[in-house]
Short mmCIF file of N, CA and C and ligand atoms in Angstrom, two decimals:
data_model
loop_
_atom_site.label_atom_id
_atom_site.label_comp_id
_atom_site.label_asym_id
_atom_site.label_seq_id
_atom_site.Cartn_x
_atom_site.Cartn_y
_atom_site.Cartn_z
N MET P 1317 -6.33 -1.27 25.16
CA MET P 1317 -5.14 -1.34 25.66
C MET P 1317 -4.03 -0.29 24.67
N ALA P 1318 -2.39 -0.48 25.53
CA ALA P 1318 -1.93 -0.23 24.83
C ALA P 1318 -1.09 -0.39 23.44
N LEU P 1319 -0.34 0.21 22.92
CA LEU P 1319 0.04 -0.69 21.61
C LEU P 1319 0.93 0.75 20.95
N GLU P 1320 2.09 -0.25 21.16
CA GLU P 1320 3.23 0.52 20.19
C GLU P 1320 3.72 0.25 18.60
N LEU P 1321 3.29 0.93 17.55
CA LEU P 1321 3.16 0.43 16.44
C LEU P 1321 4.61 1.46 15.70
N ASN P 1322 5.33 0.88 14.65
CA ASN P 1322 6.53 1.58 13.52
C ASN P 1322 5.29 1.48 12.43
N VAL P 1323 5.48 2.83 11.99
CA VAL P 1323 4.72 2.89 11.08
C VAL P 1323 5.64 4.49 10.00
N ASN P 1324 6.34 4.28 9.03
CA ASN P 1324 6.85 5.40 8.39
C ASN P 1324 7.86 5.61 9.05
N GLY P 1325 8.44 4.82 9.65
CA GLY P 1325 9.86 5.05 10.59
C GLY P 1325 9.27 5.75 12.06
N VAL P 1326 8.36 6.09 12.33
CA VAL P 1326 8.16 6.69 13.46
C VAL P 1326 7.52 5.84 14.43
N ASP P 1327 8.41 6.04 15.74
CA ASP P 1327 7.38 5.42 16.78
C ASP P 1327 5.85 5.73 17.17
N TYR P 1328 4.98 4.85 17.18
CA TYR P 1328 3.97 5.59 18.17
C TYR P 1328 3.32 4.42 18.62
N HIS P 1329 2.95 5.65 20.44
CA HIS P 1329 2.34 4.86 21.70
C HIS P 1329 0.80 5.27 21.47
N LEU P 1330 -0.07 4.20 21.22
CA LEU P 1330 -0.82 4.46 21.65
C LEU P 1330 -1.73 3.87 22.70
N GLU P 1331 -3.49 3.89 22.77
CA GLU P 1331 -4.16 3.54 23.69
C GLU P 1331 -5.18 3.22 22.73
N VAL P 1332 -5.81 1.49 22.38
CA VAL P 1332 -6.73 1.92 21.41
C VAL P 1332 -7.66 0.37 21.71
N ASN P 1333 -8.41 0.69 21.49
CA ASN P 1333 -10.03 -0.32 21.37
C ASN P 1333 -9.27 -1.87 20.85
N PRO P 1334 -9.11 -3.02 21.42
CA PRO P 1334 -7.98 -4.41 20.75
C PRO P 1334 -9.02 -4.94 19.86
N ARG P 1335 -9.80 -4.58 19.26
CA ARG P 1335 -10.59 -5.24 18.73
C ARG P 1335 -10.73 -4.52 16.53
N LEU P 1336 -9.91 -3.58 17.04
CA LEU P 1336 -9.97 -2.28 15.77
C LEU P 1336 -8.48 -2.89 14.79
N ARG P 1337 -9.15 -2.76 13.64
CA ARG P 1337 -8.36 -3.45 12.62
C ARG P 1337 -7.02 -2.08 12.57
N LEU P 1338 -5.99 -3.06 11.57
CA LEU P 1338 -4.73 -2.41 11.65
C LEU P 1338 -4.94 -0.95 10.23
N LEU P 1339 -5.99 -1.30 9.45
CA LEU P 1339 -6.48 -0.26 8.73
C LEU P 1339 -7.29 0.98 9.51
N ASP P 1340 -8.52 0.69 10.54
CA ASP P 1340 -8.61 1.89 11.48
C ASP P 1340 -7.73 2.68 12.34
N VAL P 1341 -6.94 1.74 12.77
CA VAL P 1341 -6.14 2.49 13.33
C VAL P 1341 -4.93 3.68 12.74
N LEU P 1342 -4.26 3.13 11.65
CA LEU P 1342 -4.01 4.05 10.56
C LEU P 1342 -4.74 5.05 10.22
N ARG P 1343 -5.95 4.81 10.14
CA ARG P 1343 -6.28 6.05 9.48
C ARG P 1343 -7.11 6.87 10.43
N ASP P 1344 -7.66 6.52 11.74
CA ASP P 1344 -8.11 7.32 12.07
C ASP P 1344 -7.43 7.39 14.03
N HIS P 1345 -6.47 7.25 13.95
CA HIS P 1345 -5.71 7.45 14.94
C HIS P 1345 -4.21 7.81 15.64
N LEU P 1346 -4.08 7.79 13.74
CA LEU P 1346 -3.09 8.42 13.02
C LEU P 1346 -3.05 9.50 11.92
N GLY P 1347 -4.37 9.30 11.46
CA GLY P 1347 -4.35 10.18 9.98
C GLY P 1347 -4.11 9.82 9.01
N LEU P 1348 -3.74 9.02 8.51
CA LEU P 1348 -2.39 8.20 7.53
C LEU P 1348 -4.07 7.70 6.76
N THR P 1349 -5.19 9.69 5.89
CA THR P 1349 -6.30 8.77 5.47
C THR P 1349 -5.73 8.48 3.86
N GLY P 1350 -4.51 7.74 3.60
CA GLY P 1350 -4.00 7.44 1.97
C GLY P 1350 -4.38 6.14 1.89
N THR P 1351 -3.96 5.33 2.72
CA THR P 1351 -4.39 3.85 3.11
C THR P 1351 -6.09 3.88 2.79
N LYS P 1352 -6.99 3.35 2.25
CA LYS P 1352 -8.44 3.50 1.75
C LYS P 1352 -9.44 1.95 2.07
N GLU P 1353 -10.61 2.08 2.67
CA GLU P 1353 -11.60 0.65 2.74
C GLU P 1353 -12.43 0.79 1.58
N GLY P 1354 -11.91 -0.36 0.76
CA GLY P 1354 -13.05 -0.78 -0.41
C GLY P 1354 -13.79 -1.01 0.51
N CYS P 1355 -13.84 -3.19 -0.10
CA CYS P 1355 -14.44 -3.94 0.64
C CYS P 1355 -15.07 -4.03 2.59
N GLY P 1356 -13.57 -3.98 2.50
CA GLY P 1356 -13.84 -4.56 4.80
C GLY P 1356 -13.73 -6.33 4.66
N GLU P 1357 -12.71 -6.38 3.53
CA GLU P 1357 -12.91 -8.14 3.53
C GLU P 1357 -11.79 -9.12 2.41
N GLY P 1358 -11.28 -8.37 2.21
CA GLY P 1358 -9.79 -8.89 1.49
C GLY P 1358 -10.04 -9.24 0.56
N GLU P 1359 -10.84 -8.12 -0.53
CA GLU P 1359 -11.21 -9.08 -2.22
C GLU P 1359 -10.96 -7.36 -2.55
N CYS P 1360 -10.25 -6.66 -2.10
CA CYS P 1360 -10.55 -6.02 -3.43
C CYS P 1360 -8.16 -5.03 -3.01
N GLY P 1361 -7.77 -4.67 -2.31
CA GLY P 1361 -6.65 -4.20 -2.45
C GLY P 1361 -6.46 -2.30 -2.19
N ALA P 1362 -7.41 -2.04 -2.13
CA ALA P 1362 -7.69 -0.75 -1.30
C ALA P 1362 -6.40 -0.39 -0.32
N CYS P 1363 -7.32 -1.00 0.25
CA CYS P 1363 -6.10 -1.01 1.74
C CYS P 1363 -4.46 -1.55 2.25
N THR P 1364 -4.08 -1.78 1.21
CA THR P 1364 -2.74 -2.36 0.86
C THR P 1364 -1.67 -1.93 1.87
N ILE P 1365 -0.68 -2.17 2.44
CA ILE P 1365 0.37 -1.24 3.04
C ILE P 1365 1.39 -2.09 3.13
N ILE P 1366 2.07 -2.33 3.40
CA ILE P 1366 3.29 -3.05 3.43
C ILE P 1366 3.97 -3.09 5.10
N MET P 1367 4.26 -4.47 5.14
CA MET P 1367 4.55 -5.21 6.20
C MET P 1367 5.63 -5.29 6.66
N ASP P 1368 7.15 -5.30 7.33
CA ASP P 1368 8.40 -6.14 6.81
C ASP P 1368 8.67 -6.96 5.47
N GLY P 1369 7.79 -5.46 4.74
CA GLY P 1369 8.64 -5.61 3.56
C GLY P 1369 7.49 -6.73 2.42
N VAL P 1370 6.31 -7.01 2.90
CA VAL P 1370 5.23 -8.01 2.43
C VAL P 1370 4.08 -7.18 2.52
N ALA P 1371 3.11 -6.78 1.16
CA ALA P 1371 2.61 -6.16 0.27
C ALA P 1371 0.95 -7.03 1.43
N ILE P 1372 0.19 -6.55 2.18
CA ILE P 1372 -1.31 -7.12 3.03
C ILE P 1372 -1.93 -6.33 2.95
N ASN P 1373 -3.39 -7.00 3.43
CA ASN P 1373 -4.45 -6.10 3.20
C ASN P 1373 -4.57 -5.32 5.07
N SER P 1374 -4.70 -4.30 4.86
CA SER P 1374 -4.23 -3.73 6.43
C SER P 1374 -5.83 -3.93 6.89
N CYS P 1375 -6.97 -4.30 6.18
CA CYS P 1375 -8.38 -4.73 6.44
C CYS P 1375 -8.17 -5.57 7.63
N LEU P 1376 -7.45 -6.83 6.97
CA LEU P 1376 -7.67 -8.50 7.81
C LEU P 1376 -6.65 -8.27 8.48
N LEU P 1377 -6.12 -7.33 9.16
CA LEU P 1377 -5.17 -7.60 10.02
C LEU P 1377 -5.51 -7.00 11.25
N LEU P 1378 -6.00 -7.26 13.01
CA LEU P 1378 -6.08 -6.12 13.54
C LEU P 1378 -4.58 -5.38 14.16
N ALA P 1379 -5.12 -4.32 14.93
CA ALA P 1379 -3.75 -3.39 14.85
C ALA P 1379 -2.79 -4.20 16.09
N HIS P 1380 -3.06 -4.80 16.36
CA HIS P 1380 -2.28 -5.41 17.49
C HIS P 1380 -1.39 -6.55 17.30
N GLN P 1381 -1.88 -7.21 15.55
CA GLN P 1381 -0.86 -7.73 15.50
C GLN P 1381 0.02 -7.15 14.71
N ALA P 1382 0.29 -5.98 14.17
CA ALA P 1382 1.66 -5.36 13.81
C ALA P 1382 2.26 -4.93 14.50
N ARG P 1383 2.12 -4.91 15.92
CA ARG P 1383 3.10 -4.55 16.93
C ARG P 1383 4.77 -5.22 16.67
N GLY P 1384 5.58 -4.61 17.32
CA GLY P 1384 7.11 -4.79 16.63
C GLY P 1384 6.96 -4.97 14.48
N LYS P 1385 6.32 -4.67 14.51
CA LYS P 1385 6.74 -4.73 12.42
C LYS P 1385 7.15 -3.69 12.26
N LYS P 1386 7.51 -3.20 11.00
CA LYS P 1386 7.68 -2.66 10.48
C LYS P 1386 6.72 -2.18 9.10
N ILE P 1387 5.46 -0.68 9.51
CA ILE P 1387 4.81 -0.58 8.58
C ILE P 1387 5.33 0.50 7.89
N LEU P 1388 4.49 0.27 6.71
CA LEU P 1388 4.65 1.21 5.12
C LEU P 1388 3.19 1.67 4.92
N THR P 1389 3.36 2.63 4.61
CA THR P 1389 1.81 3.61 4.23
C THR P 1389 2.11 3.94 2.69
N VAL P 1390 1.02 4.76 2.23
CA VAL P 1390 1.20 5.10 0.75
C VAL P 1390 2.28 7.02 1.05
N GLU P 1391 1.93 7.42 2.64
CA GLU P 1391 2.55 8.67 2.92
C GLU P 1391 4.07 8.44 3.13
N SER P 1392 4.90 6.93 2.70
CA SER P 1392 6.16 7.09 3.22
C SER P 1392 6.75 7.40 1.68
N LEU P 1393 6.03 7.22 0.52
CA LEU P 1393 6.28 7.20 -0.29
C LEU P 1393 6.81 8.62 -0.88
N ALA P 1394 6.44 9.36 -0.37
CA ALA P 1394 7.26 11.22 -1.84
C ALA P 1394 8.28 11.04 0.14
N GLN P 1395 8.81 11.30 -0.61
CA GLN P 1395 10.17 12.46 0.20
C GLN P 1395 10.16 14.45 0.42
N ASP P 1396 10.21 14.07 1.25
CA ASP P 1396 10.81 16.11 0.93
C ASP P 1396 9.88 16.66 0.03
N GLY P 1397 8.47 16.21 -0.02
CA GLY P 1397 8.06 17.57 -0.93
C GLY P 1397 7.86 16.78 -2.15
N GLU P 1398 8.82 15.37 -3.23
CA GLU P 1398 9.01 14.85 -4.07
C GLU P 1398 8.16 13.53 -4.39
N LEU P 1399 8.03 13.27 -5.26
CA LEU P 1399 6.51 11.98 -5.23
C LEU P 1399 7.87 11.24 -5.57
N ASP P 1400 7.59 9.88 -5.43
CA ASP P 1400 8.20 8.35 -5.43
C ASP P 1400 8.00 8.43 -6.83
N ARG P 1401 9.65 8.03 -8.22
CA ARG P 1401 9.17 7.07 -9.63
C ARG P 1401 8.01 6.70 -9.68
N LEU P 1402 7.90 5.49 -8.65
CA LEU P 1402 6.45 5.23 -8.74
C LEU P 1402 5.29 5.87 -9.21
N GLN P 1403 4.77 7.19 -8.31
CA GLN P 1403 4.41 7.41 -8.53
C GLN P 1403 4.35 8.48 -9.50
N LYS P 1404 4.98 8.86 -10.13
CA LYS P 1404 5.69 9.30 -10.92
C LYS P 1404 4.92 8.81 -12.55
N ALA P 1405 6.05 7.27 -12.20
CA ALA P 1405 5.16 6.74 -13.63
C ALA P 1405 3.91 6.67 -13.85
N PHE P 1406 3.12 6.48 -12.35
CA PHE P 1406 1.50 6.66 -12.87
C PHE P 1406 1.38 7.35 -12.83
N ILE P 1407 1.46 8.61 -13.25
CA ILE P 1407 1.04 10.35 -13.36
C ILE P 1407 1.11 9.68 -14.93
N ASP P 1408 2.78 9.58 -15.31
CA ASP P 1408 2.72 10.02 -16.45
C ASP P 1408 2.42 8.75 -17.25
N ASN P 1409 1.82 7.67 -17.03
CA ASN P 1409 1.63 6.38 -17.83
C ASN P 1409 -0.12 7.22 -17.30
N GLY P 1410 -1.15 7.75 -17.27
CA GLY P 1410 -2.43 7.58 -17.10
C GLY P 1410 -2.61 6.84 -16.34
N ALA P 1411 -2.40 6.50 -15.10
CA ALA P 1411 -2.44 4.77 -14.66
C ALA P 1411 -3.42 4.97 -13.21
N VAL P 1412 -3.25 7.00 -12.68
CA VAL P 1412 -4.08 6.65 -11.93
C VAL P 1412 -5.54 8.14 -12.43
N GLN P 1413 -7.09 7.26 -12.26
CA GLN P 1413 -7.79 7.58 -13.36
C GLN P 1413 -8.91 8.09 -11.65
N CYS P 1414 -9.71 7.12 -11.24
CA CYS P 1414 -10.86 7.78 -9.93
C CYS P 1414 -9.55 7.78 -8.80
N GLY P 1415 -8.48 6.78 -8.88
CA GLY P 1415 -7.77 7.25 -7.96
C GLY P 1415 -7.84 6.42 -6.91
N TYR P 1416 -9.22 5.67 -6.73
CA TYR P 1416 -9.49 4.96 -5.34
C TYR P 1416 -8.76 4.20 -5.01
N CYS P 1417 -8.12 3.15 -6.31
CA CYS P 1417 -7.27 1.96 -5.65
C CYS P 1417 -5.86 2.18 -6.32
N THR P 1418 -5.31 3.50 -6.03
CA THR P 1418 -4.21 3.94 -6.09
C THR P 1418 -3.53 3.61 -5.39
N PRO P 1419 -3.18 4.14 -3.82
CA PRO P 1419 -3.00 4.02 -2.50
C PRO P 1419 -2.34 2.51 -2.87
N GLY P 1420 -2.94 1.59 -2.87
CA GLY P 1420 -3.11 -0.21 -2.52
C GLY P 1420 -2.06 -0.54 -3.31
N MET P 1421 -2.79 -0.03 -4.76
CA MET P 1421 -1.65 -0.40 -6.09
C MET P 1421 -0.25 0.31 -6.06
N LEU P 1422 -0.22 1.35 -5.33
CA LEU P 1422 1.03 1.48 -5.49
C LEU P 1422 2.56 0.84 -4.31
N MET P 1423 1.22 1.08 -3.36
CA MET P 1423 2.05 -0.24 -2.05
C MET P 1423 2.17 -1.71 -3.01
N SER P 1424 1.33 -2.38 -3.40
CA SER P 1424 1.27 -3.81 -3.85
C SER P 1424 2.81 -3.88 -4.67
N CYS P 1425 2.67 -2.66 -5.81
CA CYS P 1425 4.06 -2.45 -6.51
C CYS P 1425 5.33 -2.88 -5.79
N LYS P 1426 5.00 -1.36 -5.54
CA LYS P 1426 6.57 -0.70 -4.52
C LYS P 1426 7.50 -2.26 -3.87
N ALA P 1427 6.67 -2.90 -3.02
CA ALA P 1427 6.43 -4.07 -2.14
C ALA P 1427 7.39 -5.39 -3.81
N LEU P 1428 6.15 -5.21 -4.21
CA LEU P 1428 7.66 -5.92 -5.71
C LEU P 1428 8.76 -5.66 -5.71
N LEU P 1429 8.74 -3.93 -5.79
CA LEU P 1429 10.52 -3.26 -6.19
C LEU P 1429 11.06 -3.68 -5.23
N MET P 1430 10.63 -3.35 -4.47
CA MET P 1430 11.63 -3.64 -3.40
C MET P 1430 12.33 -5.24 -2.97
N ARG P 1431 11.81 -6.60 -3.20
CA ARG P 1431 11.85 -7.71 -3.16
C ARG P 1431 12.97 -7.93 -4.30
N ASN P 1432 12.62 -7.02 -6.07
CA ASN P 1432 12.72 -8.27 -6.95
C ASN P 1432 12.86 -6.17 -7.68
N PRO P 1433 13.72 -5.93 -8.12
CA PRO P 1433 13.98 -4.22 -8.68
C PRO P 1433 13.86 -5.11 -10.12
N ASN P 1434 13.68 -5.37 -11.22
CA ASN P 1434 13.42 -5.77 -12.16
C ASN P 1434 12.26 -7.13 -12.54
N PRO P 1435 11.53 -7.20 -11.40
CA PRO P 1435 10.63 -7.81 -12.14
C PRO P 1435 10.04 -8.09 -13.32
N SER P 1436 9.67 -8.92 -14.20
CA SER P 1436 8.83 -9.08 -15.23
C SER P 1436 7.23 -8.74 -15.80
N GLU P 1437 7.02 -8.87 -16.33
CA GLU P 1437 5.42 -8.78 -16.42
C GLU P 1437 4.54 -9.44 -15.61
N GLU P 1438 5.35 -11.00 -15.90
CA GLU P 1438 4.16 -11.51 -15.61
C GLU P 1438 4.32 -11.79 -13.50
N GLU P 1439 5.21 -11.13 -13.44
CA GLU P 1439 5.65 -11.23 -12.31
C GLU P 1439 4.89 -9.74 -11.32
N ILE P 1440 4.74 -8.68 -12.49
CA ILE P 1440 3.85 -7.32 -11.99
C ILE P 1440 2.26 -7.32 -11.42
N ARG P 1441 2.17 -8.51 -13.08
CA ARG P 1441 0.49 -8.77 -12.93
C ARG P 1441 0.29 -10.68 -11.94
N ILE P 1442 1.12 -10.98 -11.09
CA ILE P 1442 1.09 -11.53 -9.80
C ILE P 1442 0.61 -10.53 -8.66
N ALA P 1443 1.72 -9.45 -8.52
CA ALA P 1443 1.94 -8.45 -7.61
C ALA P 1443 0.42 -8.14 -7.69
N ILE P 1444 -0.31 -7.28 -8.04
CA ILE P 1444 -1.19 -6.57 -8.41
C ILE P 1444 -2.73 -7.57 -8.46
N GLU P 1445 -2.21 -8.85 -8.92
CA GLU P 1445 -3.83 -9.52 -8.92
C GLU P 1445 -4.78 -9.52 -7.67
N GLY P 1446 -4.17 -8.93 -6.04
CA GLY P 1446 -5.13 -8.72 -5.08
C GLY P 1446 -5.79 -6.97 -5.42
N ASN P 1447 -5.70 -6.64 -6.02
CA ASN P 1447 -5.76 -4.86 -6.32
C ASN P 1447 -7.14 -4.66 -7.17
N LEU P 1448 -7.53 -4.70 -6.70
CA LEU P 1448 -9.43 -4.05 -8.03
C LEU P 1448 -9.21 -2.63 -8.71
N CYS P 1449 -9.22 -2.82 -10.06
CA CYS P 1449 -9.03 -1.46 -10.72
C CYS P 1449 -10.40 -1.80 -11.68
N ARG P 1450 -10.94 -0.06 -11.40
CA ARG P 1450 -12.78 -0.56 -11.96
C ARG P 1450 -12.14 0.19 -13.60
N CYS P 1451 -11.24 0.91 -13.28
CA CYS P 1451 -11.18 2.42 -14.50
C CYS P 1451 -10.06 2.28 -15.31
N THR P 1452 -8.72 1.33 -15.05
CA THR P 1452 -7.47 1.46 -16.14
C THR P 1452 -7.47 0.73 -17.09
N GLY P 1453 -8.43 -0.63 -16.58
CA GLY P 1453 -8.14 -1.67 -17.61
C GLY P 1453 -6.93 -2.55 -16.67
N TYR P 1454 -5.68 -1.96 -15.96
CA TYR P 1454 -4.38 -2.36 -15.52
C TYR P 1454 -2.91 -2.57 -16.53
N THR P 1455 -3.90 -2.30 -17.78
CA THR P 1455 -2.80 -1.97 -18.78
C THR P 1455 -1.40 -0.65 -18.56
N LYS P 1456 -2.75 0.43 -18.40
CA LYS P 1456 -1.43 1.74 -17.82
C LYS P 1456 -0.59 1.27 -15.92
N ILE P 1457 -1.27 1.04 -16.09
CA ILE P 1457 -0.83 0.66 -14.29
C ILE P 1457 0.99 -0.57 -14.71
N ILE P 1458 0.44 -1.79 -15.50
CA ILE P 1458 1.80 -2.69 -15.16
C ILE P 1458 2.55 -1.88 -16.73
N ARG P 1459 2.31 -1.02 -17.24
CA ARG P 1459 3.43 -0.28 -17.91
C ARG P 1459 3.96 0.97 -17.04
N ALA P 1460 3.59 1.58 -16.15
CA ALA P 1460 4.11 2.87 -15.03
C ALA P 1460 4.95 1.28 -14.60
N VAL P 1461 4.47 0.15 -14.25
CA VAL P 1461 5.73 0.03 -13.52
C VAL P 1461 6.74 -0.67 -14.05
N LYS P 1462 6.69 -0.60 -15.57
CA LYS P 1462 7.97 -1.09 -16.75
C LYS P 1462 9.01 0.07 -16.49
N ASP P 1463 8.13 1.06 -16.84
CA ASP P 1463 8.83 2.54 -16.98
C ASP P 1463 10.00 2.08 -15.87
N VAL P 1464 9.58 1.98 -14.46
CA VAL P 1464 10.29 2.39 -13.32
C VAL P 1464 11.10 1.29 -13.55
N VAL P 1465 11.34 -0.17 -13.87
CA VAL P 1465 11.90 -0.70 -14.03
C VAL P 1465 13.30 -0.27 -14.85
N LYS P 1466 12.50 0.12 -16.46
CA LYS P 1466 13.53 0.55 -17.28
C LYS P 1466 14.63 1.62 -16.81
N LYS P 1467 14.14 2.73 -15.30
CA LYS P 1467 15.47 3.85 -15.24
C LYS P 1467 16.44 3.04 -14.88
S1 FES J 1411 -10.24 -2.86 2.12
FE1 FES J 1411 -8.94 -4.25 2.25
S2 FES J 1411 -9.25 -5.96 0.63
FE2 FES J 1411 -10.62 -4.29 0.36
S1 FES J 1412 -8.27 4.32 -10.43
FE1 FES J 1412 -10.23 4.47 -10.11
S2 FES J 1412 -10.05 2.12 -10.04
FE2 FES J 1412 -8.01 2.81 -10.40
#
């Protein structure tokens, strides 16, 4: 079926299988492989993207359900070869270890900061409660977001 998607500010006109998930279209049709698949069933948050300002699991959405929405993936964060301040804060705080959770974690945190530029620690914890990280113990991730809030 024909599908029009707006991803990272670009309009795409695609021909896709109607059963494809948004995650599949992002990775396999648009080459935006920053978004990762972990569990494939809404449990890990590795596939988190932002849709109309809200962090969602792209493995749980059919691609056509994103029609008419504004999609942001992790590739939208760096601009002109310069990392976003949230990405820099993750690096500075050692909040990236194996990195598999990182794109999803960044997008959950970014969605929080877009709607609330000054979140409390509790609000940061709630924002990432759907994102599993097996490496960092979360403390460094929370510290990274707090660093951005301070600046
Ligand atoms: S891959 Fe989507 S939540 Fe795990
Ligand atoms: S850095 Fe490895 S799962 Fe989070």
